[in-house]
């Protein structure tokens, strides 16, 4: 539903507003931040930082060494790349996650973490003592703010309403790919009304459908502020970043 694209562009918008930002790929199923930004040699990334955190050796120097500085328009942010071997997901243990987040909070004003959507409990593996989706739930439990991204067509809305039951953390709603072609007249109002009636929640943001701008971003391996600066999607994500700062 565009969570990786949203995470990337939120991070760049916050950095452009003068904040020290860390963008972290914590997906244990589909890590994608590094390739999206054209980083072909991501290095140890999050697994290296988790190992140091587990050993109590995580400091600013190690954070800088194992993350990537991404510079743009006289600004920069730090990218912590995702895992490159998906069978190592069990290395995301609770203690290491807590220490990693503590270290990132000291280093950055804002930490944007791209997580998996799967939250179902009870999925176990013979190779690990933790459940398959437990790392994602640990990150959510320790987050100071959770953005839940929903699609905007009837099928995606229905799916979100089922999946969000697994989300124990408080969250704020953001609708992605908002368009009248699947909802008819005034899709933004329809989404606001639907989610308020069914969940009792206001929408924090509504992001328009803009596949051509997203394609340009992927083609150039750049955020929207560089690849499609004047697009409506870029402006909506910038406004979302401003709303997050204000609230």
PDB file of N, CA and C in Angstrom, residues 132-224:
ATOM      1  N   UNK A 132       7.288 -15.460  14.436  1.00  0.00           N
ATOM      2  CA  UNK A 132       7.746 -14.860  13.182  1.00  0.00           C
ATOM      3  C   UNK A 132       7.481 -13.362  13.112  1.00  0.00           C
ATOM      4  N   UNK A 133       6.344 -12.906  13.601  1.00  0.00           N
ATOM      5  CA  UNK A 133       6.009 -11.485  13.501  1.00  0.00           C
ATOM      6  C   UNK A 133       6.309 -10.701  14.779  1.00  0.00           C
ATOM      7  N   UNK A 134       6.940 -11.349  15.752  1.00  0.00           N
ATOM      8  CA  UNK A 134       7.223 -10.677  17.015  1.00  0.00           C
ATOM      9  C   UNK A 134       8.152  -9.481  16.867  1.00  0.00           C
ATOM     10  N   UNK A 135       9.192  -9.529  16.025  1.00  0.00           N
ATOM     11  CA  UNK A 135      10.040  -8.331  15.888  1.00  0.00           C
ATOM     12  C   UNK A 135       9.250  -7.090  15.492  1.00  0.00           C
ATOM     13  N   UNK A 136       8.326  -7.226  14.562  1.00  0.00           N
ATOM     14  CA  UNK A 136       7.511  -6.073  14.159  1.00  0.00           C
ATOM     15  C   UNK A 136       6.688  -5.564  15.329  1.00  0.00           C
ATOM     16  N   UNK A 137       6.097  -6.468  16.096  1.00  0.00           N
ATOM     17  CA  UNK A 137       5.284  -6.048  17.234  1.00  0.00           C
ATOM     18  C   UNK A 137       6.143  -5.361  18.297  1.00  0.00           C
ATOM     19  N   UNK A 138       7.381  -5.820  18.494  1.00  0.00           N
ATOM     20  CA  UNK A 138       8.263  -5.157  19.456  1.00  0.00           C
ATOM     21  C   UNK A 138       8.573  -3.728  19.029  1.00  0.00           C
ATOM     22  N   UNK A 139       8.869  -3.521  17.749  1.00  0.00           N
ATOM     23  CA  UNK A 139       9.112  -2.160  17.271  1.00  0.00           C
ATOM     24  C   UNK A 139       7.883  -1.287  17.500  1.00  0.00           C
ATOM     25  N   UNK A 140       6.706  -1.811  17.216  1.00  0.00           N
ATOM     26  CA  UNK A 140       5.480  -1.039  17.397  1.00  0.00           C
ATOM     27  C   UNK A 140       5.245  -0.689  18.861  1.00  0.00           C
ATOM     28  N   UNK A 141       5.500  -1.636  19.745  1.00  0.00           N
ATOM     29  CA  UNK A 141       5.307  -1.392  21.180  1.00  0.00           C
ATOM     30  C   UNK A 141       6.208  -0.273  21.689  1.00  0.00           C
ATOM     31  N   UNK A 142       7.390  -0.158  21.112  1.00  0.00           N
ATOM     32  CA  UNK A 142       8.375   0.796  21.609  1.00  0.00           C
ATOM     33  C   UNK A 142       8.336   2.129  20.852  1.00  0.00           C
ATOM     34  N   UNK A 143       7.506   2.231  19.824  1.00  0.00           N
ATOM     35  CA  UNK A 143       7.432   3.458  19.026  1.00  0.00           C
ATOM     36  C   UNK A 143       6.651   4.536  19.774  1.00  0.00           C
ATOM     37  N   UNK A 144       7.077   5.778  19.622  1.00  0.00           N
ATOM     38  CA  UNK A 144       6.346   6.889  20.229  1.00  0.00           C
ATOM     39  C   UNK A 144       5.158   7.306  19.371  1.00  0.00           C
ATOM     40  N   UNK A 145       5.190   6.956  18.095  1.00  0.00           N
ATOM     41  CA  UNK A 145       4.071   7.259  17.194  1.00  0.00           C
ATOM     42  C   UNK A 145       4.023   6.208  16.103  1.00  0.00           C
ATOM     43  N   UNK A 146       2.817   5.738  15.792  1.00  0.00           N
ATOM     44  CA  UNK A 146       2.628   4.738  14.739  1.00  0.00           C
ATOM     45  C   UNK A 146       1.687   5.313  13.681  1.00  0.00           C
ATOM     46  N   UNK A 147       2.146   5.316  12.429  1.00  0.00           N
ATOM     47  CA  UNK A 147       1.292   5.674  11.308  1.00  0.00           C
ATOM     48  C   UNK A 147       0.832   4.389  10.633  1.00  0.00           C
ATOM     49  N   UNK A 148      -0.478   4.210  10.534  1.00  0.00           N
ATOM     50  CA  UNK A 148      -1.038   3.046   9.856  1.00  0.00           C
ATOM     51  C   UNK A 148      -1.523   3.494   8.485  1.00  0.00           C
ATOM     52  N   UNK A 149      -0.936   2.910   7.453  1.00  0.00           N
ATOM     53  CA  UNK A 149      -1.236   3.309   6.079  1.00  0.00           C
ATOM     54  C   UNK A 149      -2.265   2.366   5.480  1.00  0.00           C
ATOM     55  N   UNK A 150      -3.350   2.934   4.980  1.00  0.00           N
ATOM     56  CA  UNK A 150      -4.400   2.146   4.356  1.00  0.00           C
ATOM     57  C   UNK A 150      -4.544   2.513   2.895  1.00  0.00           C
ATOM     58  N   UNK A 151      -4.927   1.550   2.069  1.00  0.00           N
ATOM     59  CA  UNK A 151      -5.294   1.854   0.693  1.00  0.00           C
ATOM     60  C   UNK A 151      -6.639   2.549   0.660  1.00  0.00           C
ATOM     61  N   UNK A 152      -7.045   2.974  -0.516  1.00  0.00           N
ATOM     62  CA  UNK A 152      -8.251   3.797  -0.612  1.00  0.00           C
ATOM     63  C   UNK A 152      -9.369   3.185  -1.452  1.00  0.00           C
ATOM     64  N   UNK A 153      -9.145   2.012  -2.018  1.00  0.00           N
ATOM     65  CA  UNK A 153     -10.216   1.350  -2.748  1.00  0.00           C
ATOM     66  C   UNK A 153     -11.008   0.468  -1.785  1.00  0.00           C
ATOM     67  N   UNK A 154     -12.232   0.067  -2.128  1.00  0.00           N
ATOM     68  CA  UNK A 154     -13.064  -0.711  -1.201  1.00  0.00           C
ATOM     69  C   UNK A 154     -12.412  -2.000  -0.715  1.00  0.00           C
ATOM     70  N   UNK A 155     -11.670  -2.686  -1.579  1.00  0.00           N
ATOM     71  CA  UNK A 155     -11.027  -3.936  -1.168  1.00  0.00           C
ATOM     72  C   UNK A 155      -9.943  -3.654  -0.130  1.00  0.00           C
ATOM     73  N   UNK A 156      -9.108  -2.649  -0.375  1.00  0.00           N
ATOM     74  CA  UNK A 156      -8.033  -2.309   0.554  1.00  0.00           C
ATOM     75  C   UNK A 156      -8.583  -1.821   1.895  1.00  0.00           C
ATOM     76  N   UNK A 157      -9.651  -1.059   1.856  1.00  0.00           N
ATOM     77  CA  UNK A 157     -10.270  -0.584   3.095  1.00  0.00           C
ATOM     78  C   UNK A 157     -10.774  -1.758   3.919  1.00  0.00           C
ATOM     79  N   UNK A 158     -11.443  -2.680   3.267  1.00  0.00           N
ATOM     80  CA  UNK A 158     -11.959  -3.854   3.977  1.00  0.00           C
ATOM     81  C   UNK A 158     -10.815  -4.686   4.574  1.00  0.00           C
ATOM     82  N   UNK A 159      -9.737  -4.855   3.803  1.00  0.00           N
ATOM     83  CA  UNK A 159      -8.586  -5.608   4.292  1.00  0.00           C
ATOM     84  C   UNK A 159      -7.948  -4.909   5.486  1.00  0.00           C
ATOM     85  N   UNK A 160      -7.811  -3.592   5.407  1.00  0.00           N
ATOM     86  CA  UNK A 160      -7.222  -2.844   6.518  1.00  0.00           C
ATOM     87  C   UNK A 160      -8.046  -3.014   7.784  1.00  0.00           C
ATOM     88  N   UNK A 161      -9.360  -2.957   7.662  1.00  0.00           N
ATOM     89  CA  UNK A 161     -10.225  -3.094   8.831  1.00  0.00           C
ATOM     90  C   UNK A 161     -10.054  -4.451   9.498  1.00  0.00           C
ATOM     91  N   UNK A 162      -9.716  -5.467   8.724  1.00  0.00           N
ATOM     92  CA  UNK A 162      -9.455  -6.783   9.314  1.00  0.00           C
ATOM     93  C   UNK A 162      -8.072  -6.830   9.959  1.00  0.00           C
ATOM     94  N   UNK A 163      -7.060  -6.296   9.259  1.00  0.00           N
ATOM     95  CA  UNK A 163      -5.689  -6.387   9.744  1.00  0.00           C
ATOM     96  C   UNK A 163      -5.441  -5.520  10.969  1.00  0.00           C
ATOM     97  N   UNK A 164      -6.111  -4.373  11.049  1.00  0.00           N
ATOM     98  CA  UNK A 164      -5.834  -3.436  12.135  1.00  0.00           C
ATOM     99  C   UNK A 164      -6.269  -3.997  13.487  1.00  0.00           C
ATOM    100  N   UNK A 165      -7.080  -5.039  13.487  1.00  0.00           N
ATOM    101  CA  UNK A 165      -7.463  -5.685  14.748  1.00  0.00           C
ATOM    102  C   UNK A 165      -6.258  -6.293  15.455  1.00  0.00           C
ATOM    103  N   UNK A 166      -5.216  -6.620  14.684  1.00  0.00           N
ATOM    104  CA  UNK A 166      -4.009  -7.205  15.267  1.00  0.00           C
ATOM    105  C   UNK A 166      -3.068  -6.148  15.852  1.00  0.00           C
ATOM    106  N   UNK A 167      -3.384  -4.870  15.600  1.00  0.00           N
ATOM    107  CA  UNK A 167      -2.491  -3.788  16.030  1.00  0.00           C
ATOM    108  C   UNK A 167      -2.863  -3.348  17.443  1.00  0.00           C
ATOM    109  N   UNK A 168      -2.003  -3.677  18.404  1.00  0.00           N
ATOM    110  CA  UNK A 168      -2.276  -3.346  19.804  1.00  0.00           C
ATOM    111  C   UNK A 168      -1.892  -1.903  20.137  1.00  0.00           C
ATOM    112  N   UNK A 169      -0.982  -1.311  19.390  1.00  0.00           N
ATOM    113  CA  UNK A 169      -0.514   0.047  19.667  1.00  0.00           C
ATOM    114  C   UNK A 169      -1.531   1.078  19.181  1.00  0.00           C
ATOM    115  N   UNK A 170      -1.492   2.244  19.811  1.00  0.00           N
ATOM    116  CA  UNK A 170      -2.285   3.350  19.302  1.00  0.00           C
ATOM    117  C   UNK A 170      -1.687   3.779  17.960  1.00  0.00           C
ATOM    118  N   UNK A 171      -2.483   4.326  17.089  1.00  0.00           N
ATOM    119  CA  UNK A 171      -1.986   4.670  15.758  1.00  0.00           C
ATOM    120  C   UNK A 171      -2.767   5.843  15.184  1.00  0.00           C
ATOM    121  N   UNK A 172      -2.166   6.452  14.151  1.00  0.00           N
ATOM    122  CA  UNK A 172      -2.817   7.507  13.391  1.00  0.00           C
ATOM    123  C   UNK A 172      -2.974   7.032  11.950  1.00  0.00           C
ATOM    124  N   UNK A 173      -4.062   7.405  11.346  1.00  0.00           N
ATOM    125  CA  UNK A 173      -4.425   6.887  10.025  1.00  0.00           C
ATOM    126  C   UNK A 173      -3.952   7.799   8.892  1.00  0.00           C
ATOM    127  N   UNK A 174      -3.382   7.166   7.870  1.00  0.00           N
ATOM    128  CA  UNK A 174      -3.022   7.860   6.639  1.00  0.00           C
ATOM    129  C   UNK A 174      -3.551   7.023   5.471  1.00  0.00           C
ATOM    130  N   UNK A 175      -4.304   7.641   4.597  1.00  0.00           N
ATOM    131  CA  UNK A 175      -4.833   6.946   3.425  1.00  0.00           C
ATOM    132  C   UNK A 175      -3.941   7.211   2.225  1.00  0.00           C
ATOM    133  N   UNK A 176      -3.640   6.154   1.483  1.00  0.00           N
ATOM    134  CA  UNK A 176      -2.754   6.256   0.330  1.00  0.00           C
ATOM    135  C   UNK A 176      -3.535   5.985  -0.959  1.00  0.00           C
ATOM    136  N   UNK A 177      -3.050   6.542  -2.054  1.00  0.00           N
ATOM    137  CA  UNK A 177      -3.629   6.357  -3.383  1.00  0.00           C
ATOM    138  C   UNK A 177      -5.106   6.769  -3.432  1.00  0.00           C
ATOM    139  N   UNK A 178      -5.400   7.920  -2.863  1.00  0.00           N
ATOM    140  CA  UNK A 178      -6.768   8.430  -2.839  1.00  0.00           C
ATOM    141  C   UNK A 178      -7.163   8.884  -4.244  1.00  0.00           C
ATOM    142  N   UNK A 179      -8.280   8.363  -4.744  1.00  0.00           N
ATOM    143  CA  UNK A 179      -8.704   8.674  -6.111  1.00  0.00           C
ATOM    144  C   UNK A 179     -10.205   8.446  -6.270  1.00  0.00           C
ATOM    145  N   UNK A 180     -10.787   9.247  -7.135  1.00  0.00           N
ATOM    146  CA  UNK A 180     -12.234   9.163  -7.350  1.00  0.00           C
ATOM    147  C   UNK A 180     -12.617   7.990  -8.240  1.00  0.00           C
ATOM    148  N   UNK A 181     -11.676   7.440  -8.992  1.00  0.00           N
ATOM    149  CA  UNK A 181     -12.015   6.369  -9.946  1.00  0.00           C
ATOM    150  C   UNK A 181     -12.518   5.106  -9.258  1.00  0.00           C
ATOM    151  N   UNK A 182     -12.186   4.918  -7.974  1.00  0.00           N
ATOM    152  CA  UNK A 182     -12.658   3.721  -7.262  1.00  0.00           C
ATOM    153  C   UNK A 182     -13.658   4.050  -6.162  1.00  0.00           C
ATOM    154  N   UNK A 183     -13.792   5.352  -5.811  1.00  0.00           N
ATOM    155  CA  UNK A 183     -14.717   5.727  -4.741  1.00  0.00           C
ATOM    156  C   UNK A 183     -15.782   6.716  -5.184  1.00  0.00           C
ATOM    157  N   UNK A 184     -15.634   7.259  -6.378  1.00  0.00           N
ATOM    158  CA  UNK A 184     -16.618   8.227  -6.840  1.00  0.00           C
ATOM    159  C   UNK A 184     -16.307   9.625  -6.348  1.00  0.00           C
ATOM    160  N   UNK A 185     -17.331  10.424  -6.250  1.00  0.00           N
ATOM    161  CA  UNK A 185     -17.183  11.839  -5.936  1.00  0.00           C
ATOM    162  C   UNK A 185     -16.649  12.046  -4.518  1.00  0.00           C
ATOM    163  N   UNK A 186     -15.724  12.970  -4.382  1.00  0.00           N
ATOM    164  CA  UNK A 186     -15.134  13.371  -3.105  1.00  0.00           C
ATOM    165  C   UNK A 186     -14.625  12.169  -2.307  1.00  0.00           C
ATOM    166  N   UNK A 187     -13.622  11.468  -2.819  1.00  0.00           N
ATOM    167  CA  UNK A 187     -13.105  10.283  -2.121  1.00  0.00           C
ATOM    168  C   UNK A 187     -12.517  10.595  -0.747  1.00  0.00           C
ATOM    169  N   UNK A 188     -11.939  11.779  -0.580  1.00  0.00           N
ATOM    170  CA  UNK A 188     -11.359  12.133   0.722  1.00  0.00           C
ATOM    171  C   UNK A 188     -12.437  12.178   1.802  1.00  0.00           C
ATOM    172  N   UNK A 189     -13.563  12.798   1.487  1.00  0.00           N
ATOM    173  CA  UNK A 189     -14.658  12.859   2.462  1.00  0.00           C
ATOM    174  C   UNK A 189     -15.185  11.467   2.767  1.00  0.00           C
ATOM    175  N   UNK A 190     -15.322  10.633   1.734  1.00  0.00           N
ATOM    176  CA  UNK A 190     -15.816   9.275   1.950  1.00  0.00           C
ATOM    177  C   UNK A 190     -14.899   8.482   2.889  1.00  0.00           C
ATOM    178  N   UNK A 191     -13.593   8.619   2.690  1.00  0.00           N
ATOM    179  CA  UNK A 191     -12.649   7.910   3.553  1.00  0.00           C
ATOM    180  C   UNK A 191     -12.702   8.435   4.978  1.00  0.00           C
ATOM    181  N   UNK A 192     -12.742   9.759   5.120  1.00  0.00           N
ATOM    182  CA  UNK A 192     -12.834  10.331   6.466  1.00  0.00           C
ATOM    183  C   UNK A 192     -14.084   9.828   7.180  1.00  0.00           C
ATOM    184  N   UNK A 193     -15.213   9.867   6.486  1.00  0.00           N
ATOM    185  CA  UNK A 193     -16.475   9.439   7.101  1.00  0.00           C
ATOM    186  C   UNK A 193     -16.445   7.957   7.451  1.00  0.00           C
ATOM    187  N   UNK A 194     -15.929   7.133   6.546  1.00  0.00           N
ATOM    188  CA  UNK A 194     -15.915   5.685   6.763  1.00  0.00           C
ATOM    189  C   UNK A 194     -15.083   5.319   7.982  1.00  0.00           C
ATOM    190  N   UNK A 195     -13.882   5.853   8.067  1.00  0.00           N
ATOM    191  CA  UNK A 195     -13.008   5.482   9.175  1.00  0.00           C
ATOM    192  C   UNK A 195     -13.464   6.087  10.498  1.00  0.00           C
ATOM    193  N   UNK A 196     -14.096   7.239  10.444  1.00  0.00           N
ATOM    194  CA  UNK A 196     -14.614   7.797  11.688  1.00  0.00           C
ATOM    195  C   UNK A 196     -15.802   6.975  12.193  1.00  0.00           C
ATOM    196  N   UNK A 197     -16.662   6.565  11.276  1.00  0.00           N
ATOM    197  CA  UNK A 197     -17.832   5.769  11.671  1.00  0.00           C
ATOM    198  C   UNK A 197     -17.440   4.389  12.174  1.00  0.00           C
ATOM    199  N   UNK A 198     -16.448   3.754  11.526  1.00  0.00           N
ATOM    200  CA  UNK A 198     -16.106   2.366  11.862  1.00  0.00           C
ATOM    201  C   UNK A 198     -15.035   2.250  12.944  1.00  0.00           C
ATOM    202  N   UNK A 199     -14.129   3.222  13.008  1.00  0.00           N
ATOM    203  CA  UNK A 199     -13.030   3.135  13.976  1.00  0.00           C
ATOM    204  C   UNK A 199     -13.002   4.288  14.976  1.00  0.00           C
ATOM    205  N   UNK A 200     -13.819   5.298  14.725  1.00  0.00           N
ATOM    206  CA  UNK A 200     -13.812   6.463  15.600  1.00  0.00           C
ATOM    207  C   UNK A 200     -12.541   7.277  15.501  1.00  0.00           C
ATOM    208  N   UNK A 201     -11.917   7.257  14.322  1.00  0.00           N
ATOM    209  CA  UNK A 201     -10.631   7.944  14.148  1.00  0.00           C
ATOM    210  C   UNK A 201     -10.674   8.943  12.994  1.00  0.00           C
ATOM    211  N   UNK A 202      -9.986  10.065  13.224  1.00  0.00           N
ATOM    212  CA  UNK A 202      -9.798  11.053  12.173  1.00  0.00           C
ATOM    213  C   UNK A 202      -8.596  10.646  11.317  1.00  0.00           C
ATOM    214  N   UNK A 203      -8.565  11.112  10.087  1.00  0.00           N
ATOM    215  CA  UNK A 203      -7.427  10.862   9.201  1.00  0.00           C
ATOM    216  C   UNK A 203      -6.351  11.917   9.453  1.00  0.00           C
ATOM    217  N   UNK A 204      -5.117  11.473   9.636  1.00  0.00           N
ATOM    218  CA  UNK A 204      -4.011  12.413   9.769  1.00  0.00           C
ATOM    219  C   UNK A 204      -3.588  12.941   8.405  1.00  0.00           C
ATOM    220  N   UNK A 205      -3.676  12.087   7.379  1.00  0.00           N
ATOM    221  CA  UNK A 205      -3.269  12.502   6.043  1.00  0.00           C
ATOM    222  C   UNK A 205      -3.963  11.702   4.968  1.00  0.00           C
ATOM    223  N   UNK A 206      -4.117  12.317   3.801  1.00  0.00           N
ATOM    224  CA  UNK A 206      -4.681  11.650   2.624  1.00  0.00           C
ATOM    225  C   UNK A 206      -3.747  11.916   1.454  1.00  0.00           C
ATOM    226  N   UNK A 207      -3.171  10.861   0.909  1.00  0.00           N
ATOM    227  CA  UNK A 207      -2.170  10.979  -0.145  1.00  0.00           C
ATOM    228  C   UNK A 207      -2.773  10.610  -1.482  1.00  0.00           C
ATOM    229  N   UNK A 208      -2.707  11.494  -2.470  1.00  0.00           N
ATOM    230  CA  UNK A 208      -3.345  11.223  -3.760  1.00  0.00           C
ATOM    231  C   UNK A 208      -2.640  10.136  -4.556  1.00  0.00           C
ATOM    232  N   UNK A 209      -3.389   9.480  -5.403  1.00  0.00           N
ATOM    233  CA  UNK A 209      -2.818   8.489  -6.312  1.00  0.00           C
ATOM    234  C   UNK A 209      -1.963   9.218  -7.347  1.00  0.00           C
ATOM    235  N   UNK A 210      -0.716   8.830  -7.481  1.00  0.00           N
ATOM    236  CA  UNK A 210       0.204   9.520  -8.391  1.00  0.00           C
ATOM    237  C   UNK A 210       1.294   8.541  -8.815  1.00  0.00           C
ATOM    238  N   UNK A 211       0.906   7.537  -9.574  1.00  0.00           N
ATOM    239  CA  UNK A 211       1.844   6.474  -9.935  1.00  0.00           C
ATOM    240  C   UNK A 211       2.989   6.979 -10.802  1.00  0.00           C
ATOM    241  N   UNK A 212       2.741   7.995 -11.630  1.00  0.00           N
ATOM    242  CA  UNK A 212       3.814   8.494 -12.495  1.00  0.00           C
ATOM    243  C   UNK A 212       4.934   9.130 -11.671  1.00  0.00           C
ATOM    244  N   UNK A 213       4.587   9.829 -10.606  1.00  0.00           N
ATOM    245  CA  UNK A 213       5.608  10.427  -9.749  1.00  0.00           C
ATOM    246  C   UNK A 213       6.365   9.361  -8.970  1.00  0.00           C
ATOM    247  N   UNK A 214       5.651   8.345  -8.491  1.00  0.00           N
ATOM    248  CA  UNK A 214       6.311   7.242  -7.785  1.00  0.00           C
ATOM    249  C   UNK A 214       7.255   6.506  -8.728  1.00  0.00           C
ATOM    250  N   UNK A 215       6.816   6.289  -9.957  1.00  0.00           N
ATOM    251  CA  UNK A 215       7.676   5.634 -10.947  1.00  0.00           C
ATOM    252  C   UNK A 215       8.936   6.459 -11.204  1.00  0.00           C
ATOM    253  N   UNK A 216       8.785   7.776 -11.306  1.00  0.00           N
ATOM    254  CA  UNK A 216       9.937   8.647 -11.529  1.00  0.00           C
ATOM    255  C   UNK A 216      10.901   8.568 -10.346  1.00  0.00           C
ATOM    256  N   UNK A 217      10.350   8.477  -9.142  1.00  0.00           N
ATOM    257  CA  UNK A 217      11.179   8.349  -7.947  1.00  0.00           C
ATOM    258  C   UNK A 217      11.991   7.060  -7.975  1.00  0.00           C
ATOM    259  N   UNK A 218      11.348   5.963  -8.344  1.00  0.00           N
ATOM    260  CA  UNK A 218      12.050   4.684  -8.404  1.00  0.00           C
ATOM    261  C   UNK A 218      13.071   4.667  -9.535  1.00  0.00           C
ATOM    262  N   UNK A 219      12.711   5.231 -10.677  1.00  0.00           N
ATOM    263  CA  UNK A 219      13.622   5.257 -11.830  1.00  0.00           C
ATOM    264  C   UNK A 219      14.899   6.021 -11.507  1.00  0.00           C
ATOM    265  N   UNK A 220      14.753   7.152 -10.808  1.00  0.00           N
ATOM    266  CA  UNK A 220      15.906   8.000 -10.499  1.00  0.00           C
ATOM    267  C   UNK A 220      16.549   7.651  -9.166  1.00  0.00           C
ATOM    268  N   UNK A 221      15.928   6.726  -8.417  1.00  0.00           N
ATOM    269  CA  UNK A 221      16.413   6.361  -7.077  1.00  0.00           C
ATOM    270  C   UNK A 221      16.538   7.596  -6.205  1.00  0.00           C
ATOM    271  N   UNK A 222      15.481   8.428  -6.250  1.00  0.00           N
ATOM    272  CA  UNK A 222      15.465   9.676  -5.497  1.00  0.00           C
ATOM    273  C   UNK A 222      14.107   9.854  -4.813  1.00  0.00           C
ATOM    274  N   UNK A 223      14.063  10.644  -3.749  1.00  0.00           N
ATOM    275  CA  UNK A 223      12.765  10.966  -3.150  1.00  0.00           C
ATOM    276  C   UNK A 223      11.968  11.877  -4.071  1.00  0.00           C
ATOM    277  N   UNK A 224      10.702  12.028  -3.775  1.00  0.00           N
ATOM    278  CA  UNK A 224       9.837  12.854  -4.613  1.00  0.00           C
ATOM    279  C   UNK A 224      10.301  14.302  -4.663  1.00  0.00           C
TER     280      UNK A 224
END
